PDB file of C-alpha atoms in Angstrom:
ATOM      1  CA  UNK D   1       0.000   0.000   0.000  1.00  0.00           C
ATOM      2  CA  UNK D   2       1.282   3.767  -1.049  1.00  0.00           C
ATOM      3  CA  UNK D   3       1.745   6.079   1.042  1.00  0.00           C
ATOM      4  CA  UNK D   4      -0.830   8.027  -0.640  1.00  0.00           C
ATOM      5  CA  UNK D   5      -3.179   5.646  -0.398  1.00  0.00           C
ATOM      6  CA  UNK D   6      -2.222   5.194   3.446  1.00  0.00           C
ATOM      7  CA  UNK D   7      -3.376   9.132   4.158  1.00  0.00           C
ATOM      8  CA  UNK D   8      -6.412   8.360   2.464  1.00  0.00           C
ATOM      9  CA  UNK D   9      -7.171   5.925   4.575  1.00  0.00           C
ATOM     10  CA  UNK D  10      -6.442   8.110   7.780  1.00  0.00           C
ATOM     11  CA  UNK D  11      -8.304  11.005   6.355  1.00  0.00           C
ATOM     12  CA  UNK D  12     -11.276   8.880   5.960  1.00  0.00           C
ATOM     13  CA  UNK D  13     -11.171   6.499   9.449  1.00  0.00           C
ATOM     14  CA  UNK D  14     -10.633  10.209  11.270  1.00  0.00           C
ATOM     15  CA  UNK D  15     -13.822  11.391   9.282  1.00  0.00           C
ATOM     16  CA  UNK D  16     -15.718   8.323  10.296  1.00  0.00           C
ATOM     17  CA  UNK D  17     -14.780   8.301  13.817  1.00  0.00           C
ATOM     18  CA  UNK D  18     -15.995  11.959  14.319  1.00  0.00           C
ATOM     19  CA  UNK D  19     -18.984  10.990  12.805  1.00  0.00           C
ATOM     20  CA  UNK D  20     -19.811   7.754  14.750  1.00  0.00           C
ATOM     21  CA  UNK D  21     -18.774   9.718  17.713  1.00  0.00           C
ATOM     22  CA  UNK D  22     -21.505  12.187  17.299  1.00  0.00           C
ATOM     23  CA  UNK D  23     -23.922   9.798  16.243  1.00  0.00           C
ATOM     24  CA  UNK D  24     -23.222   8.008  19.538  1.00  0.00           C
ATOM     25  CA  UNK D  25     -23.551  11.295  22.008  1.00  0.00           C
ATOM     26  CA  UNK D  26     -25.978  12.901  20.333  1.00  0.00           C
ATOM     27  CA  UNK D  27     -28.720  10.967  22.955  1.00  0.00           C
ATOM     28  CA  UNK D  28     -26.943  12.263  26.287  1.00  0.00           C
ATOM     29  CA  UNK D  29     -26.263  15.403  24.329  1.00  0.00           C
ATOM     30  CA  UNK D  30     -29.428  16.129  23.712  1.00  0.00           C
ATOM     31  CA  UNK D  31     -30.772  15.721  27.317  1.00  0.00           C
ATOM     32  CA  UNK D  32     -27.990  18.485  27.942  1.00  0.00           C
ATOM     33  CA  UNK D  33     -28.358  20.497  25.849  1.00  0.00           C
ATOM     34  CA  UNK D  34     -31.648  19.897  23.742  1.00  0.00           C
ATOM     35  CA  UNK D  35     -31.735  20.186  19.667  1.00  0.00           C
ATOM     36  CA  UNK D  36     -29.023  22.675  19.654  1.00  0.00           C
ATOM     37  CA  UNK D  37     -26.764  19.496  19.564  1.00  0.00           C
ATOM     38  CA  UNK D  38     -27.257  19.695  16.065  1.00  0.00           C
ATOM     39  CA  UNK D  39     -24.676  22.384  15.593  1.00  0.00           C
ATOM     40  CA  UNK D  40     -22.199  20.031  16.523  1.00  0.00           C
ATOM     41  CA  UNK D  41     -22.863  18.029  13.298  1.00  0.00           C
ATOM     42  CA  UNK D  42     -20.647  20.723  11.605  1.00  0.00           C
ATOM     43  CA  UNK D  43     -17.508  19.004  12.980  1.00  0.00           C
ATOM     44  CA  UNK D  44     -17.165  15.545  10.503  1.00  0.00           C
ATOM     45  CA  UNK D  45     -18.778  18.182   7.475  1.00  0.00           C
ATOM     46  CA  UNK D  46     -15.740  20.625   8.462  1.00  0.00           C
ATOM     47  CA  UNK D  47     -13.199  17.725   8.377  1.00  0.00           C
ATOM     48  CA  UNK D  48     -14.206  16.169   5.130  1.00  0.00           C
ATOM     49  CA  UNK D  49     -13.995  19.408   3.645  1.00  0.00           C
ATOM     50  CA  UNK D  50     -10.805  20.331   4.385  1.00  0.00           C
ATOM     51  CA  UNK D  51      -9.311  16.848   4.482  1.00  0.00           C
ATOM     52  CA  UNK D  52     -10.438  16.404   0.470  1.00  0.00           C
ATOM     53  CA  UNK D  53     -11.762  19.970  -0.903  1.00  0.00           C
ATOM     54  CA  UNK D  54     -15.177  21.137  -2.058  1.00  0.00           C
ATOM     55  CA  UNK D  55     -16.967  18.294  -3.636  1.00  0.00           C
ATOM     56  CA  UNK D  56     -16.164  16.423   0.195  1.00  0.00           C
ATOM     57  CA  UNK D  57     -17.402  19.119   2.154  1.00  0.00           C
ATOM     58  CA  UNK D  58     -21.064  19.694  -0.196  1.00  0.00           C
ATOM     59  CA  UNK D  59     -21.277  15.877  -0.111  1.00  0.00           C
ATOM     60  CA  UNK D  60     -20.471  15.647   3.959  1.00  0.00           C
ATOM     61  CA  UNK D  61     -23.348  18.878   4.372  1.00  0.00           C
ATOM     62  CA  UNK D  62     -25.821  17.137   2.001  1.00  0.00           C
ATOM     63  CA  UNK D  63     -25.400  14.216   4.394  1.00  0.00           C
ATOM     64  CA  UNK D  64     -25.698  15.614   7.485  1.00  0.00           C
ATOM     65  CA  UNK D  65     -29.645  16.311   7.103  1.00  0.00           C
ATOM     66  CA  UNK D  66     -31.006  13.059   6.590  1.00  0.00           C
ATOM     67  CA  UNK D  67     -28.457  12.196   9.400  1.00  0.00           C
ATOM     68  CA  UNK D  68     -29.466  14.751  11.891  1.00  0.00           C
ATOM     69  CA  UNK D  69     -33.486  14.172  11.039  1.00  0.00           C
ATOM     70  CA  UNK D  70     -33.175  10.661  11.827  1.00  0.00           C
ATOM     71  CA  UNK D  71     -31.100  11.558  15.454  1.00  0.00           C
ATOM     72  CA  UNK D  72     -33.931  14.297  16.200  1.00  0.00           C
ATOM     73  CA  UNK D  73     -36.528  11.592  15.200  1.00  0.00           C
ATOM     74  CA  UNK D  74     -35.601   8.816  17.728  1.00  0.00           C
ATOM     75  CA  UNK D  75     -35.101  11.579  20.793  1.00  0.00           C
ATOM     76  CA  UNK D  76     -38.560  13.837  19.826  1.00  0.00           C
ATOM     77  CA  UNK D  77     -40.638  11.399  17.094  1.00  0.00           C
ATOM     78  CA  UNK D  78     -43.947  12.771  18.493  1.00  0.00           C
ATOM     79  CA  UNK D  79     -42.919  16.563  16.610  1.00  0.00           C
ATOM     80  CA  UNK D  80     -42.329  15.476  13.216  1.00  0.00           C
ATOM     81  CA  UNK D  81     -42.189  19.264  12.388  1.00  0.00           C
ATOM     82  CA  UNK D  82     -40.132  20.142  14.889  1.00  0.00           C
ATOM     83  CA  UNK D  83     -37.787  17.378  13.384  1.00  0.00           C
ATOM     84  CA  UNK D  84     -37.878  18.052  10.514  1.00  0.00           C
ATOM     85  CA  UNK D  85     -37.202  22.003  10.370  1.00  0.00           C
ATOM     86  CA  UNK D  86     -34.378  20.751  13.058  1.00  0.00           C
ATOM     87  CA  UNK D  87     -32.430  18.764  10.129  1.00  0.00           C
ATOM     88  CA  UNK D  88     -33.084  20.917   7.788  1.00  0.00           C
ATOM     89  CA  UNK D  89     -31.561  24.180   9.795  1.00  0.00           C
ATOM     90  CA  UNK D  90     -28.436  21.836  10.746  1.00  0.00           C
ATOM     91  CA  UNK D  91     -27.816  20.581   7.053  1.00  0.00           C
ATOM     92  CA  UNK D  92     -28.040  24.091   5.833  1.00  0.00           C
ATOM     93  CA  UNK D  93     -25.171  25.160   8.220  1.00  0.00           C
ATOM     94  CA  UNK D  94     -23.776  22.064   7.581  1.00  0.00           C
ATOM     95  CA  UNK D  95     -23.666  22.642   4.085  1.00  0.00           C
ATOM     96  CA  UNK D  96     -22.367  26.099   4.511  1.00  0.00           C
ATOM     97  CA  UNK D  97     -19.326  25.007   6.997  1.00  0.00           C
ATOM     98  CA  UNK D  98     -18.454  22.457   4.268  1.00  0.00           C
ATOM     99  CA  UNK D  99     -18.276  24.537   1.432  1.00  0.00           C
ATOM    100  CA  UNK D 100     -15.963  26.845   3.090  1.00  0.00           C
ATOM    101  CA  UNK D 101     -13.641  24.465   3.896  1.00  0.00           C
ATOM    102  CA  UNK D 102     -13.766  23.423   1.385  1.00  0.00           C
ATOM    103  CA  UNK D 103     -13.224  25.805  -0.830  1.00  0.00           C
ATOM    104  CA  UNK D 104     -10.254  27.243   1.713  1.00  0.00           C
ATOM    105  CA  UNK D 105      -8.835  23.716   1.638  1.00  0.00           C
ATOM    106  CA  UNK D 106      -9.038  23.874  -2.536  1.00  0.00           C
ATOM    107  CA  UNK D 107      -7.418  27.215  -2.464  1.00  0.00           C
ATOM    108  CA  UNK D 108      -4.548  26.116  -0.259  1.00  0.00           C
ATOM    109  CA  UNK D 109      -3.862  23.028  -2.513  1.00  0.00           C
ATOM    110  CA  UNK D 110      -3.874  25.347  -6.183  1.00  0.00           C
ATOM    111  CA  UNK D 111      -1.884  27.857  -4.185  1.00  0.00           C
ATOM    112  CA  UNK D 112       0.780  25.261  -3.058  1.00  0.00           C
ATOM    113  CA  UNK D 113       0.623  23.568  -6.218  1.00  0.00           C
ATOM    114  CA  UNK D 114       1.761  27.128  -8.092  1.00  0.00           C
ATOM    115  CA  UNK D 115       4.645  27.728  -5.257  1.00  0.00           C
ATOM    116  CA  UNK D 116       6.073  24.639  -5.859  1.00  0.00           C
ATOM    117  CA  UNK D 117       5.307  25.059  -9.527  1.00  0.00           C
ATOM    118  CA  UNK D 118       6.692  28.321  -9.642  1.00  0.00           C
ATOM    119  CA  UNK D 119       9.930  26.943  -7.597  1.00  0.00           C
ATOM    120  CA  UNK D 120      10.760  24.171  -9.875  1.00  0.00           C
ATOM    121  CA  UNK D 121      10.457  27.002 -12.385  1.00  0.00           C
ATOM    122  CA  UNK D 122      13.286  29.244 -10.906  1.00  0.00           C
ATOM    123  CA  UNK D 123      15.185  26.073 -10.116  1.00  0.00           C
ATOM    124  CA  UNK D 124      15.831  25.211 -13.327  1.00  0.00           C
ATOM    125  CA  UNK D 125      16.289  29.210 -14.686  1.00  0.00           C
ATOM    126  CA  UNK D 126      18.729  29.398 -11.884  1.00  0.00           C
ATOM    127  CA  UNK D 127      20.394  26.072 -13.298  1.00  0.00           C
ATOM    128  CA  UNK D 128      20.183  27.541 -16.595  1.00  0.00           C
ATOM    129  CA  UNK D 129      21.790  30.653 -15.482  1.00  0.00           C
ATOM    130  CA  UNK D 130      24.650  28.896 -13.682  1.00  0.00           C
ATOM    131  CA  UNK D 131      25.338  26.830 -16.826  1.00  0.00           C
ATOM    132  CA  UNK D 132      25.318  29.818 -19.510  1.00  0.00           C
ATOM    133  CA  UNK D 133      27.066  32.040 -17.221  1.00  0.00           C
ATOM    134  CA  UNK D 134      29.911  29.092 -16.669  1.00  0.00           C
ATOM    135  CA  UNK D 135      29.694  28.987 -20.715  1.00  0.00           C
ATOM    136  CA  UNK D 136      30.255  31.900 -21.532  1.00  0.00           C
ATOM    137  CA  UNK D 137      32.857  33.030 -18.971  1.00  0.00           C
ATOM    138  CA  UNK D 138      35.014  30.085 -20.308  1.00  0.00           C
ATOM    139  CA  UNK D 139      34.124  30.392 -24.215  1.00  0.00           C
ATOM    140  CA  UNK D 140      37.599  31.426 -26.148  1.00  0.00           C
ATOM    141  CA  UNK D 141      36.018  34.833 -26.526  1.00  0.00           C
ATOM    142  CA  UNK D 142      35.819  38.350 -24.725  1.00  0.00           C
ATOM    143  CA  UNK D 143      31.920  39.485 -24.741  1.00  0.00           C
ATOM    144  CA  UNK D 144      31.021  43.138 -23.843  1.00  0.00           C
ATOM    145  CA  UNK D 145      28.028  44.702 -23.498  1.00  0.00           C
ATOM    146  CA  UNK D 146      28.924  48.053 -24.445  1.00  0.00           C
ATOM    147  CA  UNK D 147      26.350  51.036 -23.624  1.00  0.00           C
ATOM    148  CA  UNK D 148      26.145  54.152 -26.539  1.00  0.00           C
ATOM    149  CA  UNK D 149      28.664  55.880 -24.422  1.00  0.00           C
ATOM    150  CA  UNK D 150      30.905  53.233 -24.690  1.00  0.00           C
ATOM    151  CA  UNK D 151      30.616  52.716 -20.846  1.00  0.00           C
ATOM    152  CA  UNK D 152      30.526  48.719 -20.831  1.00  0.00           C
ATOM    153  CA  UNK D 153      28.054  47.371 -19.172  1.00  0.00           C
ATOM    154  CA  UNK D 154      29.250  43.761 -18.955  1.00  0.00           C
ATOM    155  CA  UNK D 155      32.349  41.464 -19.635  1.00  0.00           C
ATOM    156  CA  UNK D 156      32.815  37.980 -19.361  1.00  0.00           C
ATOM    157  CA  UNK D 157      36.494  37.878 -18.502  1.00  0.00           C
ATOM    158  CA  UNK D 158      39.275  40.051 -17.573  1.00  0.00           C
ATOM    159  CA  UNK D 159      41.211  42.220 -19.715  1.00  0.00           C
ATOM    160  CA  UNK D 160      43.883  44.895 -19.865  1.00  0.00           C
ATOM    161  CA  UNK D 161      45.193  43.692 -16.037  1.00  0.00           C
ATOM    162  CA  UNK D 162      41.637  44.355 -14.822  1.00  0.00           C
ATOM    163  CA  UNK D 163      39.356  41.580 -13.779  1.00  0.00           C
ATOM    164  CA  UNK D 164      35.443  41.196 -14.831  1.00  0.00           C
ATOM    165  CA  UNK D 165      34.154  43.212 -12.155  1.00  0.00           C
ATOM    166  CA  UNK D 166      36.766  46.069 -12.794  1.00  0.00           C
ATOM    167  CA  UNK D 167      36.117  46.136 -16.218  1.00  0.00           C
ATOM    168  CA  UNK D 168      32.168  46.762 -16.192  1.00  0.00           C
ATOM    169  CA  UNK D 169      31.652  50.655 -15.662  1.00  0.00           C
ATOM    170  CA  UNK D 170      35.079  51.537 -18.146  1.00  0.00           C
ATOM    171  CA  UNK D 171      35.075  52.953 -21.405  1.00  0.00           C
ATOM    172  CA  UNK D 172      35.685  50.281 -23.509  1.00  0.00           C
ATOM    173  CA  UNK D 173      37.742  52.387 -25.643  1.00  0.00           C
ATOM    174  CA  UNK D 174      40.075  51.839 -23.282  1.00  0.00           C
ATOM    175  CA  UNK D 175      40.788  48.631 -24.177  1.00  0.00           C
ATOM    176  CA  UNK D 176      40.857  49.342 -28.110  1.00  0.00           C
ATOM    177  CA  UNK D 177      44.822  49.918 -29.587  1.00  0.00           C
ATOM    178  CA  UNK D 178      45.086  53.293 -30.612  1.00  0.00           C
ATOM    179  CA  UNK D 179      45.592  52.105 -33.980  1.00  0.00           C
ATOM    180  CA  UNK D 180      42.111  50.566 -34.735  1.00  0.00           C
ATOM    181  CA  UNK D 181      40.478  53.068 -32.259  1.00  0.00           C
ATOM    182  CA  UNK D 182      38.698  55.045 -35.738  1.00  0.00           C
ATOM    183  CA  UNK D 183      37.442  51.270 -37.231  1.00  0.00           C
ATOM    184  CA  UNK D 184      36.110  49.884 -34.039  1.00  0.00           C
ATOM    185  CA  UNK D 185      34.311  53.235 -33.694  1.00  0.00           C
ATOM    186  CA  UNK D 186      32.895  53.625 -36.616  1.00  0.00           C
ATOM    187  CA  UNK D 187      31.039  49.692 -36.316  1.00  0.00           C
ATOM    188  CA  UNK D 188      30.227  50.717 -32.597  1.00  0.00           C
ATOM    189  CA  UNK D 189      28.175  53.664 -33.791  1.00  0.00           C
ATOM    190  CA  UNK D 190      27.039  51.960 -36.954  1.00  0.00           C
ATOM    191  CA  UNK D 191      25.446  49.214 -35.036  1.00  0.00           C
ATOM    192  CA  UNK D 192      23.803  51.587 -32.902  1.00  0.00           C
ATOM    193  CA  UNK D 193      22.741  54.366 -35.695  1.00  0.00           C
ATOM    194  CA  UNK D 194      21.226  50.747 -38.300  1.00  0.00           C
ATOM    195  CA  UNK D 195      20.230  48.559 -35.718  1.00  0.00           C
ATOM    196  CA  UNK D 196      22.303  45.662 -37.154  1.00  0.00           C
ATOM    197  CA  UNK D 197      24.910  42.840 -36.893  1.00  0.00           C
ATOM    198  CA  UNK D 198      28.187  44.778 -37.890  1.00  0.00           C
ATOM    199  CA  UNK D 199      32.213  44.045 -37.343  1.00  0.00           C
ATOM    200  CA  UNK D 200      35.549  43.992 -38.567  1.00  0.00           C
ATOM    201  CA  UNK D 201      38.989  42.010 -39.040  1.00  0.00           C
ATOM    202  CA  UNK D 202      42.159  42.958 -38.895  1.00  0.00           C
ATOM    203  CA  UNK D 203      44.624  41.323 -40.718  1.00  0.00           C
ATOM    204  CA  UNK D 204      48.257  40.358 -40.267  1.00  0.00           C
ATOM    205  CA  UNK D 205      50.773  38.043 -40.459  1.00  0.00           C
ATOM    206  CA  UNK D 206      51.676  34.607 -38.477  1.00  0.00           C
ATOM    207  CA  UNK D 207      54.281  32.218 -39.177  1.00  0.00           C
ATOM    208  CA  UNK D 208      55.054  34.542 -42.329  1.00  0.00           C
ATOM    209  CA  UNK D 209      51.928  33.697 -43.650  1.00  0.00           C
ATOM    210  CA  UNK D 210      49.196  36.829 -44.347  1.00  0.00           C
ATOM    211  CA  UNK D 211      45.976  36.029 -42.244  1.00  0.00           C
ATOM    212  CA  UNK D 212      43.283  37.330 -40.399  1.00  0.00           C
ATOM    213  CA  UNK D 213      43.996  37.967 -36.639  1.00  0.00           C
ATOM    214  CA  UNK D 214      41.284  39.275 -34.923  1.00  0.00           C
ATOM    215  CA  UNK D 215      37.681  39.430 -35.156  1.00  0.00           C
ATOM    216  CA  UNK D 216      35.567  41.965 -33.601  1.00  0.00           C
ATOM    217  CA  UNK D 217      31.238  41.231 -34.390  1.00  0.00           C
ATOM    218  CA  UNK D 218      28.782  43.875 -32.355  1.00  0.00           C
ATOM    219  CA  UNK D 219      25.086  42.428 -32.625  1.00  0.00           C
ATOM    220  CA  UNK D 220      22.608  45.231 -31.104  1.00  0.00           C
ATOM    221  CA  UNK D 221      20.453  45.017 -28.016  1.00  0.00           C
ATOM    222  CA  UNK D 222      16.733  46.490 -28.090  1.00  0.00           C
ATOM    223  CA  UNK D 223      13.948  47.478 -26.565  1.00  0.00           C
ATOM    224  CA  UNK D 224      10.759  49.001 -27.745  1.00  0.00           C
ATOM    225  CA  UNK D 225      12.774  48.941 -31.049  1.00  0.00           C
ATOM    226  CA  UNK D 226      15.370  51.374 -29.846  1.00  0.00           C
ATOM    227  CA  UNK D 227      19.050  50.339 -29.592  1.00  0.00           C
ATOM    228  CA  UNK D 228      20.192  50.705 -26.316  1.00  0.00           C
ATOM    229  CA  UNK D 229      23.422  48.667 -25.924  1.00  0.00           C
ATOM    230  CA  UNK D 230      25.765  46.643 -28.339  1.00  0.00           C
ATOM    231  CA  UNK D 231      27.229  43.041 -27.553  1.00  0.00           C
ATOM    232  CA  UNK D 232      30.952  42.632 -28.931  1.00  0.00           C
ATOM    233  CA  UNK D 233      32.270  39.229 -29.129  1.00  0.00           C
ATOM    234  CA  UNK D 234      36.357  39.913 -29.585  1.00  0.00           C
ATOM    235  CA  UNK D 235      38.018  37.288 -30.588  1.00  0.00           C
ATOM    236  CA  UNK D 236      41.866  36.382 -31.231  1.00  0.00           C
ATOM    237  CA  UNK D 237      42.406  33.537 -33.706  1.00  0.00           C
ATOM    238  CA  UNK D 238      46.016  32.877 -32.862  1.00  0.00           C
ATOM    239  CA  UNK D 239      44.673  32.499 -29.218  1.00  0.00           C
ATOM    240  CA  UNK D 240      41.602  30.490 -29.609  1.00  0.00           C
ATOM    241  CA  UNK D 241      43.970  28.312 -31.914  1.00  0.00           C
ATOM    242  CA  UNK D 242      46.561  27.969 -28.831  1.00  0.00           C
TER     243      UNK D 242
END
């Protein structure tokens, strides 16, 4: 047997029990404390309610009438009136207390279903963030995000003796040779000004052999359709060869 099924079987003895119970004390009850004893039919109803939800509870307060007519009937038969207004008053109120718990017990269950819902969610995004961050802070690559200012905004690795951190809140001309300065701001403020995928290489020579050498590729970043930052991927072939 599951443990599922074992709780169902709890939820319903406890249910029963509270019902037999006040099926069994209703008699000296009532010599105490006369048809009000009814009220305390309310107790199983509440219980199956909240135990299984809404459907429980109506079905528990629908139950209670007949139940609490036939309890009234064997201690004051001789009133069938009296009875029968009796059981009807108590399965009203019994019907009532059920609903609401119901319904509070069906709320509780969709609201803990969307919590844990909602942390499986940010579980994995936070997995998912760990992962890409660990990609892309070891891909052969420097990334920037690089604001129109040219204050950058992010980098995945350190450059120019200055770590990550350091490096988010420079200019990222800084970190341009003086040489290609005019080229890599001319793509900078054409990706901005067009709104697309732009670059440049610079070529050289390696093992006395003409070839390209570095590779600079800005894609834009938008919102509402207005660029408001630039990604640069920078990369060194002779290092990412290495």
């Amino acid at each position: 047997m599951t443990a599922r099924f074992r709780r169902f079987d709890v939820r319903v003895a406890l249910i029963g029990v509270t019902a037999v119970f006040y099926a069994l004390t209703f008699a000296p009850l009532y010599d105490e404390l006369g048809p009000g004893v009814v009220s305390l039919s309310v107790v199983p109803v509440a219980l199956a309610g909240w135990l299984f939800g809404l459907r429980a509870g109506l079905l528990a307060g629908a139950v209670a009438f007949p139940l609490n007519t036939v309890l009234l009937g064997l201690e004051d038969g001789a009133n069938l009136d009296s009875v029968v207004w009796g059981g009807a008053v108590a399965g009203s109120a019994a019907l009532m207390v059920g609903s609401v718990a119901g319904t509070l017990r069906d709320v509780t269950e969709r609201l803990h279903a969307e919590l844990e819902r909602r942390w499986d969610v940010d579980g994995s995004v936070r997995a998912s963030e760990s992962t890409l961050r660990q990609l892309v802070e070891h891909v052969p690559a420097m990334i920037m995000a690089v604001a129109g200012d040219g204050t950058v905004t992010y980098a995945n690795r350190a450059i120019g003796g200055l770590d990550a951190a350091q490096v988010r809140g420079a200019n990222v001309y800084n970190f341009v040779p003086r040489a290609h300065r005019d080229l890599f701001r001319t793509a900078l403020e054409r990706a901005f000004r067009e709104g697309g995928e732009t670059g440049y290489e610079i070529a050289g020579s390696a093992d006395e052999e003409p070839r390209v050498l570095h590779v600079l590729r800005f894609g834009p970043v938008k919102k509402d359709g207005h660029v408001v930052a630039t990604t640069l991927l920078s990369i060194d072939v002779l290092d990412s060869q290495s």
